[in-house]
mmCIF file of C-alpha atoms in Angstrom:
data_model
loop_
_atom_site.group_PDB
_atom_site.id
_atom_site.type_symbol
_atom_site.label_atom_id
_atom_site.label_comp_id
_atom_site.label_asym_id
_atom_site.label_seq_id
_atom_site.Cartn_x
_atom_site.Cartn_y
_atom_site.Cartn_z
ATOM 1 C CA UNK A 1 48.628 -168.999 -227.525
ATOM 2 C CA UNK A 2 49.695 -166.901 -224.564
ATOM 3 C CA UNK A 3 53.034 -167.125 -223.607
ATOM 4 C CA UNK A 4 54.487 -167.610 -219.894
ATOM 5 C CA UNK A 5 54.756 -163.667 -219.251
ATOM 6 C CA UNK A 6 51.257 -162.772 -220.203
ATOM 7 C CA UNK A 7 49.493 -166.089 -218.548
ATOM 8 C CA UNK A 8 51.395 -164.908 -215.286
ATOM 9 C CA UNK A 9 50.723 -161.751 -215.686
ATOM 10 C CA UNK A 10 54.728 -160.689 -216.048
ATOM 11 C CA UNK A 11 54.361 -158.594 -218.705
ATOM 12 C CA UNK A 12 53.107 -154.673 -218.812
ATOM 13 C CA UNK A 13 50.230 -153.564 -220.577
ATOM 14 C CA UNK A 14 49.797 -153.477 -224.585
ATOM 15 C CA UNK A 15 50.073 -149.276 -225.121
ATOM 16 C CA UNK A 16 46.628 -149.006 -227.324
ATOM 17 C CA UNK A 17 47.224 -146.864 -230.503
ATOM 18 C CA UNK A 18 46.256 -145.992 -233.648
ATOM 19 C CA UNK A 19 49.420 -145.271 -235.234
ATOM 20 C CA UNK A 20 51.189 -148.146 -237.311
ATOM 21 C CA UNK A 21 54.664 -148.310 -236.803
ATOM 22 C CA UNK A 22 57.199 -149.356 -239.293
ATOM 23 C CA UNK A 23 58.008 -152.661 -237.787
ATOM 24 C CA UNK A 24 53.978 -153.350 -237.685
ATOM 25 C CA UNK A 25 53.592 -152.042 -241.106
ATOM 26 C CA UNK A 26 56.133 -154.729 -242.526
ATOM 27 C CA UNK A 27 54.540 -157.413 -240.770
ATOM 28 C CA UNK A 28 50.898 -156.162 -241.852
ATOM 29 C CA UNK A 29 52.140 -156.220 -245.742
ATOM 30 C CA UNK A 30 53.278 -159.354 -245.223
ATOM 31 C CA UNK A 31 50.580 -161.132 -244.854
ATOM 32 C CA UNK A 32 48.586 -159.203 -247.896
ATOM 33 C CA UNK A 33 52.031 -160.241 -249.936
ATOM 34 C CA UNK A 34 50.920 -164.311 -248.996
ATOM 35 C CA UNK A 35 47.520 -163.562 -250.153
ATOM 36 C CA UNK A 36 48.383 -162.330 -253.586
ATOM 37 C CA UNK A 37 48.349 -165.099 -255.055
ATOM 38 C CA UNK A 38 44.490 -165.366 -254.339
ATOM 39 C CA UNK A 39 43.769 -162.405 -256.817
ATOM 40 C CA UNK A 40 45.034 -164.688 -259.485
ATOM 41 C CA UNK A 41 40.978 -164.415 -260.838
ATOM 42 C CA UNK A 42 41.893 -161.098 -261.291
ATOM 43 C CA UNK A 43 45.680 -160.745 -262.102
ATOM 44 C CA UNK A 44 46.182 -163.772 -264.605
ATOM 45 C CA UNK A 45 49.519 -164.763 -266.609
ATOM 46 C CA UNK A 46 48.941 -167.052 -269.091
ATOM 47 C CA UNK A 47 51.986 -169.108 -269.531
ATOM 48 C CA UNK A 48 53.084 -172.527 -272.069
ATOM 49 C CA UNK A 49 55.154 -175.108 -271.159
ATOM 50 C CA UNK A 50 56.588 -176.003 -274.498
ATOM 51 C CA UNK A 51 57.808 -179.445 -273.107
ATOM 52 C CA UNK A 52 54.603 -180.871 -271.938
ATOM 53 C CA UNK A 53 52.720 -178.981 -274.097
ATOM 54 C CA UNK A 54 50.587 -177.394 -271.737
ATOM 55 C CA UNK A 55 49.026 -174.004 -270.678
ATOM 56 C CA UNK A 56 49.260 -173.036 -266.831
ATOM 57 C CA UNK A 57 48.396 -169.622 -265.230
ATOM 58 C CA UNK A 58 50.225 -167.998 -262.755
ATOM 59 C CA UNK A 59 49.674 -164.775 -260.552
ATOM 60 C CA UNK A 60 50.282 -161.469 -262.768
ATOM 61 C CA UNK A 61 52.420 -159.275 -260.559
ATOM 62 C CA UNK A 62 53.146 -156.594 -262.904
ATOM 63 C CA UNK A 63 49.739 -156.677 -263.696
ATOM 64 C CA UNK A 64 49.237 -156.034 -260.155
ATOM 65 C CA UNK A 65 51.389 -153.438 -259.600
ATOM 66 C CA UNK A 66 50.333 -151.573 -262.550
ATOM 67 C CA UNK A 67 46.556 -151.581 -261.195
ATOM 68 C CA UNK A 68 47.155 -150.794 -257.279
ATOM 69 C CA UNK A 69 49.321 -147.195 -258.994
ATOM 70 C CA UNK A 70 45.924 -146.733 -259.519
ATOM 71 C CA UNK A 71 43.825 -147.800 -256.969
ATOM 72 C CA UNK A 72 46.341 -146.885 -254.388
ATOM 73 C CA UNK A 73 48.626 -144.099 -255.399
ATOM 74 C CA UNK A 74 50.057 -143.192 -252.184
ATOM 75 C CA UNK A 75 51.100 -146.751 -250.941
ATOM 76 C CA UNK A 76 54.648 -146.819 -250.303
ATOM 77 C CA UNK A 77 56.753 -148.289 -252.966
ATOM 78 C CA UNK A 78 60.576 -149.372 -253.129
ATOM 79 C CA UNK A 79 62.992 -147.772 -256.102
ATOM 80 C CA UNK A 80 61.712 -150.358 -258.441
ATOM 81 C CA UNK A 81 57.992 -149.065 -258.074
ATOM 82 C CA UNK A 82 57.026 -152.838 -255.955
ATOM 83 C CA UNK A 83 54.709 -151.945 -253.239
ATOM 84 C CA UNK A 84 57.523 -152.269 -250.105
ATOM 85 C CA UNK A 85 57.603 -151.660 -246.439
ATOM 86 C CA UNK A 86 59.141 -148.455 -244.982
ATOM 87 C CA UNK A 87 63.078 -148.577 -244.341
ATOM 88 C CA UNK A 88 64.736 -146.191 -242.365
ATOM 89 C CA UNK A 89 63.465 -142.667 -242.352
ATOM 90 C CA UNK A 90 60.412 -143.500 -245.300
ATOM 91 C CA UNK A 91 57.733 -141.765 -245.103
ATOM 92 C CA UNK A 92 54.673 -143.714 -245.021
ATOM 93 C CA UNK A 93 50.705 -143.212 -245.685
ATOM 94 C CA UNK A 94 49.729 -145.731 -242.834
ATOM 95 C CA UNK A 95 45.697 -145.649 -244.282
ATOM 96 C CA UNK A 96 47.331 -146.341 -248.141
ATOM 97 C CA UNK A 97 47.886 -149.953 -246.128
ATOM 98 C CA UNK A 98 44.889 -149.751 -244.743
ATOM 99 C CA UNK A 99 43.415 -149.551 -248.575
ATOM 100 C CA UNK A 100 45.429 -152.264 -249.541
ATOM 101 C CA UNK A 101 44.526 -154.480 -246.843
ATOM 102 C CA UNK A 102 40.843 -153.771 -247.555
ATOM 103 C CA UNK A 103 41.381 -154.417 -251.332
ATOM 104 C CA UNK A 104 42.802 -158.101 -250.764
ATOM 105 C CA UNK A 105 40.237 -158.750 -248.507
ATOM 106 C CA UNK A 106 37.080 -157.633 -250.730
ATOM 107 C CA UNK A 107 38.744 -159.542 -253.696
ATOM 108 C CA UNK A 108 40.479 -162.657 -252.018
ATOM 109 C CA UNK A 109 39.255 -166.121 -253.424
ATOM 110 C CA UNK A 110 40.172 -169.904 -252.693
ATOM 111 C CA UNK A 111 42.613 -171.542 -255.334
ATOM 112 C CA UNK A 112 44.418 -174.860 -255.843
ATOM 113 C CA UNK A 113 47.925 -175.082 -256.995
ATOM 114 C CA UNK A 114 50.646 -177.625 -257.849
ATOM 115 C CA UNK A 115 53.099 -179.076 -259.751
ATOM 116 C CA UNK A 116 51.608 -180.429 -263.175
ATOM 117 C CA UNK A 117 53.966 -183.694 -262.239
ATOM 118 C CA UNK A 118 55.004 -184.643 -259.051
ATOM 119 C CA UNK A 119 58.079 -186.511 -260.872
ATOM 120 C CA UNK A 120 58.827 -183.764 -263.279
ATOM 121 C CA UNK A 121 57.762 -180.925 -262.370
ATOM 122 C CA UNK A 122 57.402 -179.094 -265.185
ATOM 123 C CA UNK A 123 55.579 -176.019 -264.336
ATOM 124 C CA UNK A 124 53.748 -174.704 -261.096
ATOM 125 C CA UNK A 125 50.121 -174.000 -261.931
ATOM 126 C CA UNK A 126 47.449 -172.160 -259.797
ATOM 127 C CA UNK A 127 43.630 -173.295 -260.078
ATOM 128 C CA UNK A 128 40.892 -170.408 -259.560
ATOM 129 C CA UNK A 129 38.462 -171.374 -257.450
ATOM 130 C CA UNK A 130 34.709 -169.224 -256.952
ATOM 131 C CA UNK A 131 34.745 -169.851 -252.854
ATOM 132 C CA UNK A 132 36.266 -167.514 -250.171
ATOM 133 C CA UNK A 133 36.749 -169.703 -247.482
ATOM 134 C CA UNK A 134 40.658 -168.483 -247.487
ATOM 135 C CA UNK A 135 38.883 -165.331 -246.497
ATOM 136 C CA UNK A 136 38.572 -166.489 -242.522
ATOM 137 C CA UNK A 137 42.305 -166.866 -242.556
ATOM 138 C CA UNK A 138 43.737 -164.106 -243.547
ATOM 139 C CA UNK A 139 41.412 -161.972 -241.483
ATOM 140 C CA UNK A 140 42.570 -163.604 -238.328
ATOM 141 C CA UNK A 141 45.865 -163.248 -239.574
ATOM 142 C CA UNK A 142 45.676 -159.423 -239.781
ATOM 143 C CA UNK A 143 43.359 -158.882 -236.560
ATOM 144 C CA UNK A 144 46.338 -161.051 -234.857
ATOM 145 C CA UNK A 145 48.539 -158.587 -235.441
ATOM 146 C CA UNK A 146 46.462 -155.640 -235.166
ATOM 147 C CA UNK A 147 45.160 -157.119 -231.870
ATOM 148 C CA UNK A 148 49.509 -158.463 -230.692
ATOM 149 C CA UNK A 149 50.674 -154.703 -231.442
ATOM 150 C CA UNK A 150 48.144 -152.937 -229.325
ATOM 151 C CA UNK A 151 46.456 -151.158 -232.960
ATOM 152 C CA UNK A 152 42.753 -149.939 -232.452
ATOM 153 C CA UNK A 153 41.661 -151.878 -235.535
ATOM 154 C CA UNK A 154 39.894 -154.629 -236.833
ATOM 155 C CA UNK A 155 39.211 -156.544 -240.069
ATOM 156 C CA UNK A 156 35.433 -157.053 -240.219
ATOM 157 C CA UNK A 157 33.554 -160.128 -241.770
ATOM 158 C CA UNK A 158 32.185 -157.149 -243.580
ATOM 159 C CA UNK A 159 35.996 -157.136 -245.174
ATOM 160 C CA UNK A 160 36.063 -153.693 -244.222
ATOM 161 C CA UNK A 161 38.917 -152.614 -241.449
ATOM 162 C CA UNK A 162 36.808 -150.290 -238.603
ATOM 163 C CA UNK A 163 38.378 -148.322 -235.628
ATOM 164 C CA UNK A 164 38.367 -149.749 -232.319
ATOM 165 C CA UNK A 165 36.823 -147.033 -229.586
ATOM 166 C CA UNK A 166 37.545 -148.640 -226.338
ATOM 167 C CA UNK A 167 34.665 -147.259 -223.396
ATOM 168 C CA UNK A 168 31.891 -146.435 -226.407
ATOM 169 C CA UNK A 169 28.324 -146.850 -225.687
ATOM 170 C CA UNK A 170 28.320 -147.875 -229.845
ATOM 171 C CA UNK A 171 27.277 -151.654 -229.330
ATOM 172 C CA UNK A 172 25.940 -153.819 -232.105
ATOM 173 C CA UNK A 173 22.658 -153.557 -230.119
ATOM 174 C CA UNK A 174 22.288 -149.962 -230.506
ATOM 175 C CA UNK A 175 22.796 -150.239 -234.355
ATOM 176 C CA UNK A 176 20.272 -152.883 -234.642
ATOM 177 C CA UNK A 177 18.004 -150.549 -233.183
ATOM 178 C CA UNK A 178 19.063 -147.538 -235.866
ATOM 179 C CA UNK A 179 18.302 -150.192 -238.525
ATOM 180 C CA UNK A 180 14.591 -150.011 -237.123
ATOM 181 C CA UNK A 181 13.866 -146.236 -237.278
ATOM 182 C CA UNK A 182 10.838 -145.980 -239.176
ATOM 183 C CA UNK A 183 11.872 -142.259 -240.477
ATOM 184 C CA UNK A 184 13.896 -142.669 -243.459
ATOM 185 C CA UNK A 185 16.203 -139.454 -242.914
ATOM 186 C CA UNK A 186 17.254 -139.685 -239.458
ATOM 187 C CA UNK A 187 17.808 -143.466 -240.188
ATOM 188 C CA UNK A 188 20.116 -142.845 -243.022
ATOM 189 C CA UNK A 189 21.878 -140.243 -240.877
ATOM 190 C CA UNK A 190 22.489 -142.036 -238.175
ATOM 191 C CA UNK A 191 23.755 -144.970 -240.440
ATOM 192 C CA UNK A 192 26.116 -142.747 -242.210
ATOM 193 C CA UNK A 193 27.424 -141.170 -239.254
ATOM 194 C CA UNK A 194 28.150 -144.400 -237.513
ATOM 195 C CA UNK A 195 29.768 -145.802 -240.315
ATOM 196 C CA UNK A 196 32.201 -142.509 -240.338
ATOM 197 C CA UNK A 197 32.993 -143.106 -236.632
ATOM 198 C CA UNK A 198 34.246 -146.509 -237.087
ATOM 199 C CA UNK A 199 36.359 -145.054 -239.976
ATOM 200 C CA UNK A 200 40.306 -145.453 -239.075
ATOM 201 C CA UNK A 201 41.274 -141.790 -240.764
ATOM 202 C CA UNK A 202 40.707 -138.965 -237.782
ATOM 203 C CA UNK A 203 39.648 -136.928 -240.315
ATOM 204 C CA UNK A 204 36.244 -138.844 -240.355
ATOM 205 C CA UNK A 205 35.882 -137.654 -236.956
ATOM 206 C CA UNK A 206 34.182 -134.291 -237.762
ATOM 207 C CA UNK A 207 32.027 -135.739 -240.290
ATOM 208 C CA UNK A 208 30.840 -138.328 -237.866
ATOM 209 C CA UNK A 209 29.868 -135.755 -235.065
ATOM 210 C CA UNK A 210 28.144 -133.604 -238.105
ATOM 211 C CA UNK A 211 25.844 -135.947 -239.171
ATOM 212 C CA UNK A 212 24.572 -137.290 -235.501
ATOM 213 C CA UNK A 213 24.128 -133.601 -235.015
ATOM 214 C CA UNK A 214 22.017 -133.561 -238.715
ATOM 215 C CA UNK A 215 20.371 -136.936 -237.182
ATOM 216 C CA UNK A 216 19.817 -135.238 -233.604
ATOM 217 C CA UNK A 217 17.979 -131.935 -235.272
ATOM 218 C CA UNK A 218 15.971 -134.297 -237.960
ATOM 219 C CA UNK A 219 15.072 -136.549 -234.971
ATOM 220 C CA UNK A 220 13.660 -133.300 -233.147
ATOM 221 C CA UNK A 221 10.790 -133.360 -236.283
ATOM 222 C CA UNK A 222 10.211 -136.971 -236.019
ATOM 223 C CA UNK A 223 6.304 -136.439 -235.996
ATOM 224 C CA UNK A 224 5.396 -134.654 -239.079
ATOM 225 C CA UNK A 225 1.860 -133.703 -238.268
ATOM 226 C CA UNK A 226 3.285 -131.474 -235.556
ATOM 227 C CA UNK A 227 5.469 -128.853 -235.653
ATOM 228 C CA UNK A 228 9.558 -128.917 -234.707
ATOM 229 C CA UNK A 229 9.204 -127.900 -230.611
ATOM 230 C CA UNK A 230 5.899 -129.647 -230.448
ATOM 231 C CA UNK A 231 7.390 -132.693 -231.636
ATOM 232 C CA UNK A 232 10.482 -132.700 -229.645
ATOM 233 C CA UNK A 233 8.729 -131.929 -226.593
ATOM 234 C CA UNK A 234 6.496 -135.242 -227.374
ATOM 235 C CA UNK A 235 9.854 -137.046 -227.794
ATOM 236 C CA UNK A 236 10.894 -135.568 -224.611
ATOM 237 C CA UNK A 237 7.594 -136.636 -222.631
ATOM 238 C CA UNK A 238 7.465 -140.488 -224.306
ATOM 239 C CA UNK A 239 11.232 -140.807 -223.200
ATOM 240 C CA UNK A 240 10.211 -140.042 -219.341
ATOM 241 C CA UNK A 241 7.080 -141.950 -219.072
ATOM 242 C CA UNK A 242 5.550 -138.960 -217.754
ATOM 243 C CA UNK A 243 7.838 -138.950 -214.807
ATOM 244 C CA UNK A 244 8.955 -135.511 -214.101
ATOM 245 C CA UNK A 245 12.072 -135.275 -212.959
ATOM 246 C CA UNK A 246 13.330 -137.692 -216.023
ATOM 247 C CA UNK A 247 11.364 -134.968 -218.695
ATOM 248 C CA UNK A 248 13.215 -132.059 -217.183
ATOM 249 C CA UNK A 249 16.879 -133.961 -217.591
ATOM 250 C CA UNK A 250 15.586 -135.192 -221.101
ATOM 251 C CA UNK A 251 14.974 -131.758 -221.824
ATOM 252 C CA UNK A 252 17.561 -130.198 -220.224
ATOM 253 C CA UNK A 253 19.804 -132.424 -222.524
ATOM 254 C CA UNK A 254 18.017 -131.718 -225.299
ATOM 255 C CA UNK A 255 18.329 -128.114 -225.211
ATOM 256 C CA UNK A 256 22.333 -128.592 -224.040
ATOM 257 C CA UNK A 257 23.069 -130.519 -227.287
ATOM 258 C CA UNK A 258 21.277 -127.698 -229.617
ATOM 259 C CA UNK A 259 23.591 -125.447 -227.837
ATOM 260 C CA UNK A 260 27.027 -127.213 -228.499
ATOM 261 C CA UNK A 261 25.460 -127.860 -232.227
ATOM 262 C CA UNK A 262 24.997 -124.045 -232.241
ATOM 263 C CA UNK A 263 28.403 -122.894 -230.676
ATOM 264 C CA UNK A 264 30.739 -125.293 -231.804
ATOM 265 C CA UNK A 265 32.073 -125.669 -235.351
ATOM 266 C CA UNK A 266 29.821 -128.935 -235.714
ATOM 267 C CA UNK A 267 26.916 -128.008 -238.069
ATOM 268 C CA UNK A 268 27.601 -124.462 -238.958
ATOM 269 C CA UNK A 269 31.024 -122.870 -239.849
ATOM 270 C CA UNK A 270 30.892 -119.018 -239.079
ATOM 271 C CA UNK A 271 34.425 -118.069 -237.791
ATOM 272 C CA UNK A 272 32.533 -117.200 -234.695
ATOM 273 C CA UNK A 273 31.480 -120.734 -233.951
ATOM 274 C CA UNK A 274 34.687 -122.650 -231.682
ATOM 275 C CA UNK A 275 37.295 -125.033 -232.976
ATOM 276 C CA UNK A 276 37.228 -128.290 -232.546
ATOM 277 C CA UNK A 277 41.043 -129.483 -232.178
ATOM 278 C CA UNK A 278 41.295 -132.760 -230.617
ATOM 279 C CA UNK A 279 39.706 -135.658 -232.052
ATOM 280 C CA UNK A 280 39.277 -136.726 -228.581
ATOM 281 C CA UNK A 281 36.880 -134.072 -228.102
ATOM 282 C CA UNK A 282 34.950 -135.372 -231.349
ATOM 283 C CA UNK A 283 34.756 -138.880 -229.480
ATOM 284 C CA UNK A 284 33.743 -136.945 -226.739
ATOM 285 C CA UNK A 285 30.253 -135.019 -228.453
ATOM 286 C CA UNK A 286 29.632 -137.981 -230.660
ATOM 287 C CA UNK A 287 29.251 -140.267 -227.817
ATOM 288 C CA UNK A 288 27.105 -138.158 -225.710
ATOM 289 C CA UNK A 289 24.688 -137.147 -228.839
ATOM 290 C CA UNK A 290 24.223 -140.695 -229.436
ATOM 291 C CA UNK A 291 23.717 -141.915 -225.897
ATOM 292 C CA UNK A 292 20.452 -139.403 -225.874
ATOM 293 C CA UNK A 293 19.344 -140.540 -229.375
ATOM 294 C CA UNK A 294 20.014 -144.522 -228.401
ATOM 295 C CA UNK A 295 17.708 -144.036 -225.489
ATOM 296 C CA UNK A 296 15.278 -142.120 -227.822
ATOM 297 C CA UNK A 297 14.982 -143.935 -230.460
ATOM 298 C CA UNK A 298 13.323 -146.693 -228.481
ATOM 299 C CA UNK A 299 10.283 -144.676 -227.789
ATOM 300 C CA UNK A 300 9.817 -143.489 -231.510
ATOM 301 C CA UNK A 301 6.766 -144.692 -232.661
#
């Protein structure tokens, strides 16, 4: 629901970010906190209602706790070791969340619960189910939030949480078309590095423009029965129809991207080769490499 401010258009701009503030952070672990109870597949307590005679499960909390020290060592945690939101000055791993949010998502499954007796109520039991239909909600719950507070993330139906990059050629069209690349290597290189640029953590970001680069270079020796200029310059020629003017900006951009892959600290790491410092910069190359290799790809034979 919009309210009045944002349907008249009263209220300023959401400031986009990928930094999870305390206040966001609390609200974000709230809604893994009303999930728990759908990892009771996993995290069972057996208990026995002596009265009734009956066995009931409920959700294993300590059990819970015990495994995410694992799985999650850097989450924040309150002085009794619970998994807590940040008060005050905390410090806090924002991408530990991020885990945790992930986790409940992969593992989340329907239940049923109740009292044993709605006159008595003797003991509150929960009901493992094998569906995931509770899934749906409590990724709409989390991309509400992410979405309300302006953060550059969303929860996938692939239960994995990916990076918003707003004014990205990366479109679900283009990785269709990566799917179809007959050559195995630059396939799987372009999948990986992809996969790294969605990644929330910046440091993914140098990865990412690494193995477009590895892609870009493997893509140059597409046609094996020719050798590496050969068969870039054929890539080259296919891509401009044998107009021209397009082969000398296809290969003027082809020889511009080997040079920034040569100079900068992308695929080689010689302290001669320059610093990348700004991840913005890492957007920057990534986005350009893969426009050229988008438009490429579709003349690969």
């Amino acid at each position: 629901m919009n309210l009045y401010t944002e349907r008249h258009g009263l209220r300023k701009p959401i400031t986009r970010t990928s930094e999870i503030s305390k206040e966001v952070y609390a609200l974000l672990l709230n809604v893994c906190q009303k999930y728990y109870k759908n990892l009771t597949h996993i995290f069972k307590l057996q208990q026995h209602c002596s009265f009734v005679g009956q066995g009931y499960i409920e959700f294993n909390r300590s059990q819970f706790e015990n495994r995410m020290a694992i799985k999650i060592p850097n989450i924040l945690r309150d002085e009794y070791g619970h998994i807590a939101a940040p008060q005050d000055n905390d410090d806090y791993d924002q991408y530990s969340l991020i885990d945790l949010i992930e986790y409940v998502a992969e593992n989340i499954k329907d239940i049923s619960e109740g009292w044993n007796n709605d006159r008595y109520k003797n003991y509150w039991d929960i009901r493992c189910l094998d569906t995931t239909n509770v899934f749906d909600d409590y990724r709409n719950e989390i991309n509400e939030i992410f979405q309300e507070s302006g953060l550059l993330f969303t929860l996938t139906r692939g239960k994995l949480i990916e990076r918003i990059v707003e004014n990205s050629p990366l479109s679900p069209e283009i990785e269709t078309q990566v799917q179809q690349i007959a050559e195995y290597g630059t396939r799987e290189l372009m999948k990986d590095a992809i996969a790294l640029y969605k990644t929330p953590n910046p440091a993914a970001r140098q990865d990412s423009v690494e193995k477009i680069w590895d892609a870009f270079e493997r893509m140059k020796t597409y046609y094996t029965n020719l050798d590496k200029r050969d068969s870039a310059n054929k890539v080259v020629n296919d891509m401009s129809n044998g107009q021209l003017e397009f082969s000398a900006i296809f290969d003027a951009e082809f020889r511009a991207l080997t040079d920034i892959g040569n100079s900068f600290r992308i695929r080689h790491h010689e302290t001669s080769k320059i610093d990348i410092t700004d991840n913005r910069h890492y957007d920057y190359f990534f986005n350009r490499c893969l426009s050229l290799i988008a438009l490429a790809i579709q003349y690969l034979k």
